[in-house]
Tab-separated table of C-alpha atoms and ligand atoms in Angstrom:
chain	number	residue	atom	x	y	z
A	886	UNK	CA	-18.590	15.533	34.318
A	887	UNK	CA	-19.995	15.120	31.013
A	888	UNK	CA	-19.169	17.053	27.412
A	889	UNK	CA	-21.026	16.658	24.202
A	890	UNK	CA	-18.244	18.706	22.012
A	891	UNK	CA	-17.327	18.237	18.402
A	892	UNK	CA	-14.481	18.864	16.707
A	893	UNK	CA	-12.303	18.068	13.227
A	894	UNK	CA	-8.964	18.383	12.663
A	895	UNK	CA	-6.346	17.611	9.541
A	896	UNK	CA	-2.829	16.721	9.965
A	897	UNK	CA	0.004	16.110	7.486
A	898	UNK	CA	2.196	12.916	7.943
A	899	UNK	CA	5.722	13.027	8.313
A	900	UNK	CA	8.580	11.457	7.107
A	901	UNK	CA	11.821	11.131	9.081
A	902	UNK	CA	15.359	12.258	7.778
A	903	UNK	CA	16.895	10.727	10.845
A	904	UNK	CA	14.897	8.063	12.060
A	905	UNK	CA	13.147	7.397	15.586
A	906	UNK	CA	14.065	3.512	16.327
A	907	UNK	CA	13.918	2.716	19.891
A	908	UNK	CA	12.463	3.946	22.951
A	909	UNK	CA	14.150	4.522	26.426
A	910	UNK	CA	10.610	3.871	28.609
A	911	UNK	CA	7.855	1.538	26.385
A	912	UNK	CA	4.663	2.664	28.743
A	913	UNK	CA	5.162	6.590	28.216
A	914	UNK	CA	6.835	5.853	24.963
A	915	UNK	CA	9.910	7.926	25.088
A	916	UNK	CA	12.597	7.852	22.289
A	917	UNK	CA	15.428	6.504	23.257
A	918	UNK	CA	17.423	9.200	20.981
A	919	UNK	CA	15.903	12.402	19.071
A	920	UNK	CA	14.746	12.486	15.605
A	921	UNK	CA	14.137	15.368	12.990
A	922	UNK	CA	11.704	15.358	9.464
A	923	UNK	CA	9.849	16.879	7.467
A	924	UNK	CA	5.754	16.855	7.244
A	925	UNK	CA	4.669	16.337	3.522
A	926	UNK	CA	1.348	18.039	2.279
A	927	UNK	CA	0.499	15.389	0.272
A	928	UNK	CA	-0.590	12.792	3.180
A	929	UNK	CA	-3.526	13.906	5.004
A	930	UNK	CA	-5.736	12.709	7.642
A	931	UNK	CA	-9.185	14.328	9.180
A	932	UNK	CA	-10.187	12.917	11.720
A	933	UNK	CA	-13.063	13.969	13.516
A	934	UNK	CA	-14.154	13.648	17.484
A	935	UNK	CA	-17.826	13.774	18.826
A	936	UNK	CA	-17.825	12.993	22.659
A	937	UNK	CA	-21.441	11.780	23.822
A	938	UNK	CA	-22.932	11.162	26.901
A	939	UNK	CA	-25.308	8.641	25.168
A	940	UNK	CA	-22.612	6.100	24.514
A	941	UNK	CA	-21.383	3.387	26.314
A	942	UNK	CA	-18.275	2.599	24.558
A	943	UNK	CA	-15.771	4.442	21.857
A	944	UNK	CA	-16.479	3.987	18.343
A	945	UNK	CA	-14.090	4.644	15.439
A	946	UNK	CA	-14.901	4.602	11.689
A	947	UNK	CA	-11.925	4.432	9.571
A	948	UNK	CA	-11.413	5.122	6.046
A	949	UNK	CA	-15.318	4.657	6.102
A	950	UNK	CA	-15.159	1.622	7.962
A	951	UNK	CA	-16.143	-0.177	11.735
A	952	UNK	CA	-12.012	-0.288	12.783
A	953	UNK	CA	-10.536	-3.653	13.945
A	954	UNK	CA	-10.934	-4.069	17.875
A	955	UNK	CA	-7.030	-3.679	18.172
A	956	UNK	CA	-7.556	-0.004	16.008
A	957	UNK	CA	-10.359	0.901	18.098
A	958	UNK	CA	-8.637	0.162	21.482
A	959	UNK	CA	-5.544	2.075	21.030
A	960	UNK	CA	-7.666	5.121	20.092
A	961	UNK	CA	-9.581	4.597	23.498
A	962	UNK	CA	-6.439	3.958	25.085
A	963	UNK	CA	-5.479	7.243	23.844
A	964	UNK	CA	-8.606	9.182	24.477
A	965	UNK	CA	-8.568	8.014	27.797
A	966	UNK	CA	-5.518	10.217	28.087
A	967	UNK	CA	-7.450	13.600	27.295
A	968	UNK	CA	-10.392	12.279	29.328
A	969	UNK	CA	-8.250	11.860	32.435
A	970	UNK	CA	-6.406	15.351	31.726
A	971	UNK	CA	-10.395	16.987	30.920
A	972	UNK	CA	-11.814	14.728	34.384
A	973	UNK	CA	-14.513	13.953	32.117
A	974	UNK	CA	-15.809	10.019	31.707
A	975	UNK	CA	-17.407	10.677	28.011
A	976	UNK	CA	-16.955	8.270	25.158
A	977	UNK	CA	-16.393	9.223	21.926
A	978	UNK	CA	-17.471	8.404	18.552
A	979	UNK	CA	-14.461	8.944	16.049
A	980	UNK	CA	-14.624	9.823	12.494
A	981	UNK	CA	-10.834	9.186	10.652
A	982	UNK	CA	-10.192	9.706	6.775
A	983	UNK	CA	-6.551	9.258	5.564
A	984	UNK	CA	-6.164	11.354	2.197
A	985	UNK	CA	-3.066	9.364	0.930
A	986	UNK	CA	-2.257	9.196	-2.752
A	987	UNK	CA	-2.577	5.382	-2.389
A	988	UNK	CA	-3.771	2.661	0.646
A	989	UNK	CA	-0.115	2.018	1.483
A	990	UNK	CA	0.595	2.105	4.416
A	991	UNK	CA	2.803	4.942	4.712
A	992	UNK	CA	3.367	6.895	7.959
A	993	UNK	CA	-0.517	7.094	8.647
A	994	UNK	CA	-0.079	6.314	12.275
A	995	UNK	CA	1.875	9.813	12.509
A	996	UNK	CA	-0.852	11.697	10.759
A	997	UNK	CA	-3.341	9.811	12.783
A	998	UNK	CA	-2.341	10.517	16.276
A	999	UNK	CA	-1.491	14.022	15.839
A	1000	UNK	CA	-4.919	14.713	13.920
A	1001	UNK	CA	-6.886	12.962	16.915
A	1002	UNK	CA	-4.872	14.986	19.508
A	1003	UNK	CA	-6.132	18.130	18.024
A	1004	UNK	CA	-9.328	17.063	17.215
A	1005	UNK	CA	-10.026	15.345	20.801
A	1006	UNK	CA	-8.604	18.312	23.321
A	1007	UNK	CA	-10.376	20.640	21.274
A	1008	UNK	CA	-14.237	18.894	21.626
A	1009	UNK	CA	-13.310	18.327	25.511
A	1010	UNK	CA	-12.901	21.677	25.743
A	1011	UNK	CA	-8.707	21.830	26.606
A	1012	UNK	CA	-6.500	24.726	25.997
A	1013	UNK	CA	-3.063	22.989	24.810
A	1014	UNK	CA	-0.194	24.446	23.348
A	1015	UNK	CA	1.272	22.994	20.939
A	1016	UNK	CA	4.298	21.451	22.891
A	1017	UNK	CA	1.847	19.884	25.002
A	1018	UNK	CA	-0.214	18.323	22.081
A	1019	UNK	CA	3.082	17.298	20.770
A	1020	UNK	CA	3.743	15.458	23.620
A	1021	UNK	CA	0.113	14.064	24.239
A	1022	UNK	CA	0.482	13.082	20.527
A	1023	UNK	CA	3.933	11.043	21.268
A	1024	UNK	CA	1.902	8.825	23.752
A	1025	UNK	CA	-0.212	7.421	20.763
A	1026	UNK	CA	2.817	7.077	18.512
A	1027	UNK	CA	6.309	8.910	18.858
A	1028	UNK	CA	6.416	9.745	15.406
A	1029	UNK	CA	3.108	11.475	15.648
A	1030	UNK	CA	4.874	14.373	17.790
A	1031	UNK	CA	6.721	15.756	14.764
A	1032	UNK	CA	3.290	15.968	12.738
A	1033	UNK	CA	1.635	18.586	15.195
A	1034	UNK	CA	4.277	20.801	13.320
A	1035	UNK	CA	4.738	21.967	9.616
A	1036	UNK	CA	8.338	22.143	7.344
A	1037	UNK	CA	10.837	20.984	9.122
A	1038	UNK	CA	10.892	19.546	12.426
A	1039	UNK	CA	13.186	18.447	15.561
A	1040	UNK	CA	11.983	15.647	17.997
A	1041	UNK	CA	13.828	15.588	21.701
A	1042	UNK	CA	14.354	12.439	23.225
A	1043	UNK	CA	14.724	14.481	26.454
A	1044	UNK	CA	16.426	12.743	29.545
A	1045	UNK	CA	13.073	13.797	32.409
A	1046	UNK	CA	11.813	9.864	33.235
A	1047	UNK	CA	8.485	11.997	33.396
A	1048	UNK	CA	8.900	12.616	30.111
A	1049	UNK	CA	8.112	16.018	30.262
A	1050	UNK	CA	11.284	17.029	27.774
A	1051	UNK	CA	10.485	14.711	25.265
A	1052	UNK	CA	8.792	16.708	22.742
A	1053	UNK	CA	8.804	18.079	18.963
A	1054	UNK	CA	9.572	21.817	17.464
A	1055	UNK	CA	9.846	22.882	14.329
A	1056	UNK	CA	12.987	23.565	12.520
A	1057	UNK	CA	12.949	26.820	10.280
A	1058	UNK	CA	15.343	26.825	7.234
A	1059	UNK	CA	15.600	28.476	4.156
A	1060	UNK	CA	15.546	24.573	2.239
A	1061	UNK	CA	11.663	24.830	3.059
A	1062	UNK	CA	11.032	26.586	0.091
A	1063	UNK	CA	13.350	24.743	-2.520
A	1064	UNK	CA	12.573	20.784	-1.340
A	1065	UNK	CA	10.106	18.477	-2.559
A	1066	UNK	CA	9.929	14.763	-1.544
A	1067	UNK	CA	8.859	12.134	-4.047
A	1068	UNK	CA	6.746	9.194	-2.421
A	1069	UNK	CA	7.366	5.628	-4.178
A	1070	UNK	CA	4.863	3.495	-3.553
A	1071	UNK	CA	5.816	-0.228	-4.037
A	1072	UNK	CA	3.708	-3.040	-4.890
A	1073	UNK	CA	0.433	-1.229	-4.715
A	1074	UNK	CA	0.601	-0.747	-1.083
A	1075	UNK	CA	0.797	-4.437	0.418
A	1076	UNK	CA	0.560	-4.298	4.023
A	1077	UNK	CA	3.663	-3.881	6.509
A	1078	UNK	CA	4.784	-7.014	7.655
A	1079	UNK	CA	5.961	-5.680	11.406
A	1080	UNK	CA	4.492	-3.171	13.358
A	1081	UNK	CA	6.313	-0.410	14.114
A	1082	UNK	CA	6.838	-0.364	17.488
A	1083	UNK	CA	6.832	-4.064	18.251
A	1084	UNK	CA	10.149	-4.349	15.470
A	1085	UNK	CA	11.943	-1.647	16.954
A	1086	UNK	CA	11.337	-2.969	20.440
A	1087	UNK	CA	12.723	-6.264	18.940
A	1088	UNK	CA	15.625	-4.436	17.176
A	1089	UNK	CA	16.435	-3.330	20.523
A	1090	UNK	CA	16.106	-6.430	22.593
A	1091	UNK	CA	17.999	-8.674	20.086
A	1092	UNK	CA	19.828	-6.681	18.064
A	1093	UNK	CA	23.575	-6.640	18.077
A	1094	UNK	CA	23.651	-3.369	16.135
A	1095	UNK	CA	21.410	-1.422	18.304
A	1096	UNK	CA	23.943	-0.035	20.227
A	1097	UNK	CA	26.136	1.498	17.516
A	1098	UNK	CA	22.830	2.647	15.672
A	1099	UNK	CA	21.633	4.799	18.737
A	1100	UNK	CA	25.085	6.288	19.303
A	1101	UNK	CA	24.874	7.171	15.764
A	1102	UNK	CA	22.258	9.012	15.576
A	1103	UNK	CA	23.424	12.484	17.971
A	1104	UNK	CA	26.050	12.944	15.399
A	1105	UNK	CA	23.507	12.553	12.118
A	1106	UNK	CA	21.032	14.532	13.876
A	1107	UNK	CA	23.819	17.722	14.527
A	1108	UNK	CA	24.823	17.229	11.091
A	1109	UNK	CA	21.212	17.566	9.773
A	1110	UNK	CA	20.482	21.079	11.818
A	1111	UNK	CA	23.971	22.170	10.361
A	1112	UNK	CA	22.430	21.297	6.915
A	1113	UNK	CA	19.072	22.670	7.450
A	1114	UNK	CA	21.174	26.185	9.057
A	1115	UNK	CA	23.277	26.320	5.925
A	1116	UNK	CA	20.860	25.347	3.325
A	1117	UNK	CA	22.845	22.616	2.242
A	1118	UNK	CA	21.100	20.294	0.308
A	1119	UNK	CA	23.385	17.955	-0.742
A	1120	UNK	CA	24.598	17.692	3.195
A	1121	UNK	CA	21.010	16.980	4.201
A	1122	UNK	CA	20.101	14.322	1.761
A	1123	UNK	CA	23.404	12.708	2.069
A	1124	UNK	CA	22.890	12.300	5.799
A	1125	UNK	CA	19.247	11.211	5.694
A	1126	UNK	CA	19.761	8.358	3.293
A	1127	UNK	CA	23.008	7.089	5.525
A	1128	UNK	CA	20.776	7.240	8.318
A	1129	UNK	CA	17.898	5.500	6.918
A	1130	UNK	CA	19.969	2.844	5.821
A	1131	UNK	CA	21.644	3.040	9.329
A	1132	UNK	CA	18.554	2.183	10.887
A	1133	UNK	CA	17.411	-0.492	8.740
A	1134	UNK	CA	20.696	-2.136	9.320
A	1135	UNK	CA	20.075	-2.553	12.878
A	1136	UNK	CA	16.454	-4.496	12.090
A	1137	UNK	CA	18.128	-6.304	9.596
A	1138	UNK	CA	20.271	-7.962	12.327
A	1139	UNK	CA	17.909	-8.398	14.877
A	1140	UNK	CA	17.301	-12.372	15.198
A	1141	UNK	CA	14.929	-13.194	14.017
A	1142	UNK	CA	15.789	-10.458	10.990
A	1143	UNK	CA	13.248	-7.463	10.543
A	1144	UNK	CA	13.291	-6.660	6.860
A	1145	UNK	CA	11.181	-4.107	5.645
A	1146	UNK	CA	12.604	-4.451	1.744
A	1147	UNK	CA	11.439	-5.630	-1.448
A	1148	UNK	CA	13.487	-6.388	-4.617
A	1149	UNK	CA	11.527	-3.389	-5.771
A	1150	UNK	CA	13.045	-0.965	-3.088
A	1151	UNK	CA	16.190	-2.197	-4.160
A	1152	UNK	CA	15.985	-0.956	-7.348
A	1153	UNK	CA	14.686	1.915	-6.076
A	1154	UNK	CA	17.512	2.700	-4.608
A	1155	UNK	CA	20.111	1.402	-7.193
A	1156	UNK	CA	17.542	4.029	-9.352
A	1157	UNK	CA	18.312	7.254	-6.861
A	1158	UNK	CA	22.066	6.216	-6.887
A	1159	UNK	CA	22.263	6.677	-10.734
A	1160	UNK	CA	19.796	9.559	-10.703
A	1161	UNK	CA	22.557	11.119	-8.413
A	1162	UNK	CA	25.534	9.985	-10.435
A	1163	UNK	CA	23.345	11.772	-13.428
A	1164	UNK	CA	23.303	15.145	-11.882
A	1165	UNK	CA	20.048	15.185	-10.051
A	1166	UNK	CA	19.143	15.766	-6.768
A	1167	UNK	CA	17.782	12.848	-4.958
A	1168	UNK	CA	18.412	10.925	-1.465
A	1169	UNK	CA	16.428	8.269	-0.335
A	1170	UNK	CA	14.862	7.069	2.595
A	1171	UNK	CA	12.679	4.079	4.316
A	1172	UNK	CA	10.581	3.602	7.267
A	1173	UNK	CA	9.023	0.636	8.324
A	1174	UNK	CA	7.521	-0.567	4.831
A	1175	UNK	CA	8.965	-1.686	1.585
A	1176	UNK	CA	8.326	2.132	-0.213
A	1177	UNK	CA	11.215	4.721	-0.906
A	1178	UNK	CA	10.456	8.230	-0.202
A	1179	UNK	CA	12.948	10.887	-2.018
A	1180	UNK	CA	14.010	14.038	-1.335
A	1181	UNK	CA	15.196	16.453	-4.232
A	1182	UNK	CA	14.659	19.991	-5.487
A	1183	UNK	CA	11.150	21.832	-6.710
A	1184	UNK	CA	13.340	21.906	-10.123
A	1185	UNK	CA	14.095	18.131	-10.332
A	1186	UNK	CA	10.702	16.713	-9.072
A	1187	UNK	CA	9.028	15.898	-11.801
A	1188	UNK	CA	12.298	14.227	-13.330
A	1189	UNK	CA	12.896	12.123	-10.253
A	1190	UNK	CA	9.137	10.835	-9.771
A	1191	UNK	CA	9.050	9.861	-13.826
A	1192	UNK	CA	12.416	8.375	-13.545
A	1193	UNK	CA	11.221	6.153	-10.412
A	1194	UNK	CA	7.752	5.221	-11.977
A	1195	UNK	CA	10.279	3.147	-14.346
A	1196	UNK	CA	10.270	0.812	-12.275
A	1197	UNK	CA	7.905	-1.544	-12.604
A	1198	UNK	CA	5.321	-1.808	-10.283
A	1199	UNK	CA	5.826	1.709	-8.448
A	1200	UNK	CA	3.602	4.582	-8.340
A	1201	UNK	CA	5.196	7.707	-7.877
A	1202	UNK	CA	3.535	11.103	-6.051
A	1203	UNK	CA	5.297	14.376	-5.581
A	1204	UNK	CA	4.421	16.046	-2.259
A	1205	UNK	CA	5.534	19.631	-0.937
A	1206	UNK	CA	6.427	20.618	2.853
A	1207	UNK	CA	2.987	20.314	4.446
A	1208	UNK	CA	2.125	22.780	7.345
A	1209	UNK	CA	0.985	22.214	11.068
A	1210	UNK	CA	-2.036	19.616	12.724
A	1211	UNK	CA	-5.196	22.624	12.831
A	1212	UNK	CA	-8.454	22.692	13.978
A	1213	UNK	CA	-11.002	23.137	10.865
A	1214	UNK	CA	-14.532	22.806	12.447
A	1215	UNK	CA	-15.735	22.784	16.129
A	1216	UNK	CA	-18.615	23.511	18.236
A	1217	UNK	CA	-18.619	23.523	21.496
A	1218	UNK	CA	-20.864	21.577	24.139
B	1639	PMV	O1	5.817	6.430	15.372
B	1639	PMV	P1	5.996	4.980	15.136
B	1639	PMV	O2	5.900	4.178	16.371
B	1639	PMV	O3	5.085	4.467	14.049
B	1639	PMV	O4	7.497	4.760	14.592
B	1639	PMV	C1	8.025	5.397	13.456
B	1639	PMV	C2	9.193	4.653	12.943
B	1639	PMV	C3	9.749	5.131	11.603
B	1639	PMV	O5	8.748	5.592	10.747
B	1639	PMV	C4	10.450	3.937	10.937
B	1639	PMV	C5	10.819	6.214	11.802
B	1639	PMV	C6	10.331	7.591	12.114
B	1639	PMV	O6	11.080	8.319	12.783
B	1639	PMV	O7	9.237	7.990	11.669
C-alpha cells in the first residue's frame, strides 16, 4: 500500500531531573532504570513528514540543510518503524527545524524523535495514543519518550523484555506553576564530544560505578515524586543536582573516562552553589554536554540567569514548563 499524507508537528525538549544512563536491551532500547523531567517551552522542534510514492529513498532537511548520511539513516531506521506498524512501503521526505535559543547541542535528539513520532503516524494515517507514541518515540531515543508529554514527567523502565511497560506519563504537581529552568549555554555551543548512547553504553560496559549509579537511582526517583506530591522545591532541586552529578560520576570512571565538563561548567556550578548559599533558589543539572541547566523559582529567574551570564563565555535563556508533542497541520492522503 501506498500513502501520500502530510503532516507537522512541534515538540518541546526535555531535561532530566533524574537522569536516564543505561539501557537493559540496546536493540529495543529499554532503560535499564526509570527516569523523570521536565519539558521546557523554550526548546522547540517542527518537524514536518510528507510520505510520497514518487520517491525512492528518505530525505531529511535539517535546520535547512541535506542531513549527514548517519542523521538521515536513523530517521529511516525510525520511519521504518511506523511504516511496518502502517504496512505501507512509502518513503518520506522530512522537514526538521530545532527552535533552540542557541546551536548547542542541547537535548535536541529528545525534541526530535518525539516531534517525528507525531508528525510521521499522523501522515500514515495511525491512530496512537499517546502511551504508544511514547513508546514508538523511545525506539528513536529513550529520552524522547518523556517529550510526547508536557510539565512534569515519569519515564518506566518497565521489566516486559517486549518492552511493552517501558513508557512515559506525565507527572501533575502543583511546582508546575512556580518553576522555571535557566539554560546555560557554554562556549557558544561546541559540539558534544560522545554520543549519547554510545557513552552510556560504555559507562555501562566499563564502568566500575555503574552498578551503584543504577541502584541509586529507584531511591532519587521516589524521592523526586515525594517532592513533586508535596511541592517541595528545595527537596526536588536538591535531589536532581545529586543525581546529575551521580550520573556523571559513573562516565567519569568509565576507562577510557567520559567527561562531558568544561572549566566553564565548573564555575557554573561553584556559581549555583553560592547563588544557593545567597538565598536563591537554584539546583543544577548536566546531560551529556558541557552546559548547566538550572532550576529555580518564576521569582528568582531573572536573578539566576544574570548571575550565570557572569561567567564569561555563557549565554543564559530562561525557559518555562513547555506542554505536550501536538499535531499543528495535516492533510490527509
Ligand atoms: O535519549 P538519549 O539517548 O539522548 O539519552 C539522554 C541522556 C541524558 O540526556 C544524559 C539523560 C536524560 O535522561 O535525558
Amino acid at each position: 500500500m501506498t500513502v501520500a499524507g502530510t503532516a507537522t508537528a512541534r515538540a518541546c525538549a526535555n531535561i532530566a531531573l533524574v537522569k536516564y544512563w543505561g539501557k537493559r536491551d540496546a536493540a529495543r532500547n529499554l532503560p535499564a532504570a526509570g527516569s523523570l523531567s521536565l519539558t521546557l517551552g523554550a526548546l522547540v522542534t517542527e518537524t514536518t513528514v510528507r510520505f510520497d510514492p514518487a520517491l525512492g529513498a528518505d530525505e531529511l532537511i535539517l535546520d535547512g540543510g541535506v542531513a549527514r548520511p548517519a542523521d538521515v539513516q536513523r530517521t529511516s531506521a525510525f520511519l521504518d518503524l511506523i511504516r511496518a506498524e502502517a504496512k505501507i512501503a512509502t518513503r518520506a521526505h522530512v522537514t526538521s527545524k530545532n527552535e533552540f535559543p542557541t546551536a548547542s547541542g542541547l537535548a535536541s535528539s529528545a525534541s526530535g524523535f518525539a516531534a517525528l513520532a507525531v508528525a510521521a503516524t499522523t501522515a500514515a494515517g495511525l491512530a496512537v495514543s499517546p502511551r504508544e507514541l511514547s513508546m514508538l518515540a523511545r525506539r528513536g531515543s529513550g529520552s524522547a519518550a518523556r517529550s510526547i508529554y508536557g510539565g512534569f514527567v515519569r519515564m518506566h523502565a518497565g521489566h516486559e523484555a517486549d518492552g511493552s511497560d517501558a513508557f512515559a506519563e506525565p507527572i501533575v504537581s502543583r511546582l508546575g506553576d512556580r518553576i522555571r529552568m535557566v539554560i546555560a549555554v557554554v562556549g557558544g555551543g561546541a559540539p558534544k564530544t560522545h554520543g549519547s548512547r554510545d557513552a552510556m553504553e560504555h559507562t555501562a560496559a566499563t564502568s566500575p560505578f555503574y552498578r551503584a549509579w543504577i541502584d541509586q537511582v529507584p531511591h532519587d526517583l521516589a524521592a523526586a515524586e515525594g517532592a513533586l506530591a508535596a511541592a517541595d522545591l528545595a527537596q526536588l532541586g536538591t535531589i536532581a543536582e545529586a543525581n546529575a552529578l551521580a550520573m556523571h560520576a559513573s562516565a567519569i570512571a568509565a576507562r577510557p573516562a567520559v567527561i562531558y565538563w568544561q572549566p566553564t561548567t565548573l564555575a557554573l556550578l561553584a556559581t549555583v552553589r553560592d547563588m544557593r548559599a545567597k538565598g536563591l533558589a537554584a539546583w543544577a543539572t548536566m546531560d551529556a554536554g558541557p552546559h548547566v541547566k538550572v532550576l529555580t523559582t518564576v521569582t528568582d529567574a531573572d536573578a539566576v540567569a544574570r548571575t550565570l551570564r557572569s561567567v564569561e563565555g555563557v549565554t543564559a535563556t530562561v525557559s518555562e514548563p513547555g506542554g505536550p508533542a501536538q499535531v499543528i497541520a495535516e492533510r490527509a492522503s
